[in-house]
Amino acid sequence: MNRILVIRGGAIGDFILTLPAIKALRDAYPEAAIEILGYKQIAALAENRFYAQRVRSIESGALARFFAQNAELPVELTKYFAEFDLIVSYLYDPDSIFEANLRRSGARKIIRGPAKVENTEHAARQLARAIEELGIRVSDFAPKLFPSAEDRHRAAEFLAGLPKPIVAFHPGSGSDRKNWPLRSWIALGDYFLKNSIGSVVIVGGEADAAQIRELKSVWQIERVRFAQNLPLTDLAAILENTIFVGHDSGISHLAAAAGAKCILLFGPADPAVWAPLNDNAHVIRAPNGDLRQLDVDLVRDALDHELMRIGIRT
């Protein structure tokens, strides 16, 4: 196994949940060159950060031909796939057309991972099954990220001047049903800012624009800083030494893998399948799976507990 390719699309959480499988490959073949074909802004979390030496974008028009039966395959990609001793693909390929075209390219060995996770066992375990087909034992299902020195330098610049401890909030997710009401976030933030000398970092992307806009109008103070639309590599380094409060979302998986002390608020999704398996992640399940019923005091107590663990009393 001199060269290994992992093909992984999907969102942030999907990618991070696949890291235990990639780590098992790295551990089994420490001298192999591992590449990832995926969304570059997400897969950058692994590029030259322990897991892979190179990342290539999956967003290529030429790649679409590999999903057509008996298509004329692009020469450049055909040569590319033929270079690998092993290809592990998590792409949706119900008719095995993509796999057949990989074989036409001369790919030596192809392993298919699940494109969709079922509500049967934890997602990281399901995603690792493909690697176990190679006779590799996967025993650690807690994803970890390894920010570079440059990532940490940019994080330090972003956090400069903020008094510690730093609590990070991510008030969004991919679905309104998975979001705690914004008024509850405001109540939690007001409590922390009133009773602690620490700071709050609000994390948000494009999907969280409405929540961020409202929170900016509420907290116009120096102890609150907004981390909007940052590169994921920078965000991982920013979060690694924080107390993080978030939902069932990819950013929560990012925070847990980076090492943040996480308080994760789960509504309709099953944490037995979707919650990070990291020891630093604590899950609070909303009554009846409805986050509108989750009391602020319960989350506040969890935050106080994490603050006390680092010697801070509110």
Coordinates of C-alpha atoms in Angstrom, one line a residue, residues 6 8 12-27 36 42-47 49-52 90 123-124 127-128 131 138 140-146 253-254 257-258 278:
V6 CA -10.2 8.1 0.3
R8 CA -15.4 11.4 0.9
I12 CA -18.6 18.7 8.0
G13 CA -19.9 16.2 10.4
D14 CA -19.9 13.4 7.9
F15 CA -16.3 14.0 7.2
I16 CA -15.2 14.3 10.8
L17 CA -17.1 11.1 11.7
T18 CA -15.0 9.3 9.0
L19 CA -11.7 10.4 10.6
P20 CA -11.4 7.3 12.8
A21 CA -11.5 5.1 9.7
I22 CA -8.8 7.2 8.0
K23 CA -6.8 7.1 11.2
A24 CA -6.9 3.3 11.2
L25 CA -5.6 3.4 7.6
R26 CA -2.8 5.8 8.6
D27 CA -1.9 3.6 11.6
I36 CA -8.5 12.6 0.0
I42 CA -13.7 20.5 4.7
A43 CA -10.9 18.0 3.8
A44 CA -8.3 20.7 4.6
L45 CA -8.8 19.7 8.2
A46 CA -6.9 16.5 7.3
E47 CA -4.4 17.8 4.8
R49 CA -2.5 17.5 9.7
F50 CA -1.7 13.8 10.4
Y51 CA -4.3 12.1 8.1
A52 CA -3.4 12.9 4.5
Y90 CA -18.0 6.7 0.4
A123 CA -22.2 6.6 12.7
A124 CA -18.4 6.4 13.3
L127 CA -18.2 4.3 8.6
A128 CA -15.3 2.3 9.9
I131 CA -11.7 -0.4 6.8
V138 CA -10.7 0.0 14.4
D140 CA -10.9 4.3 18.6
F141 CA -14.1 6.0 17.4
A142 CA -13.4 9.4 18.8
P143 CA -12.3 11.7 16.0
K144 CA -9.4 14.0 16.6
L145 CA -8.1 17.0 14.8
F146 CA -4.5 18.2 14.8
H253 CA -18.2 17.5 15.9
L254 CA -15.4 19.9 14.9
A257 CA -12.5 16.6 17.7
A258 CA -10.4 19.8 18.4
N278 CA -15.1 12.0 22.5

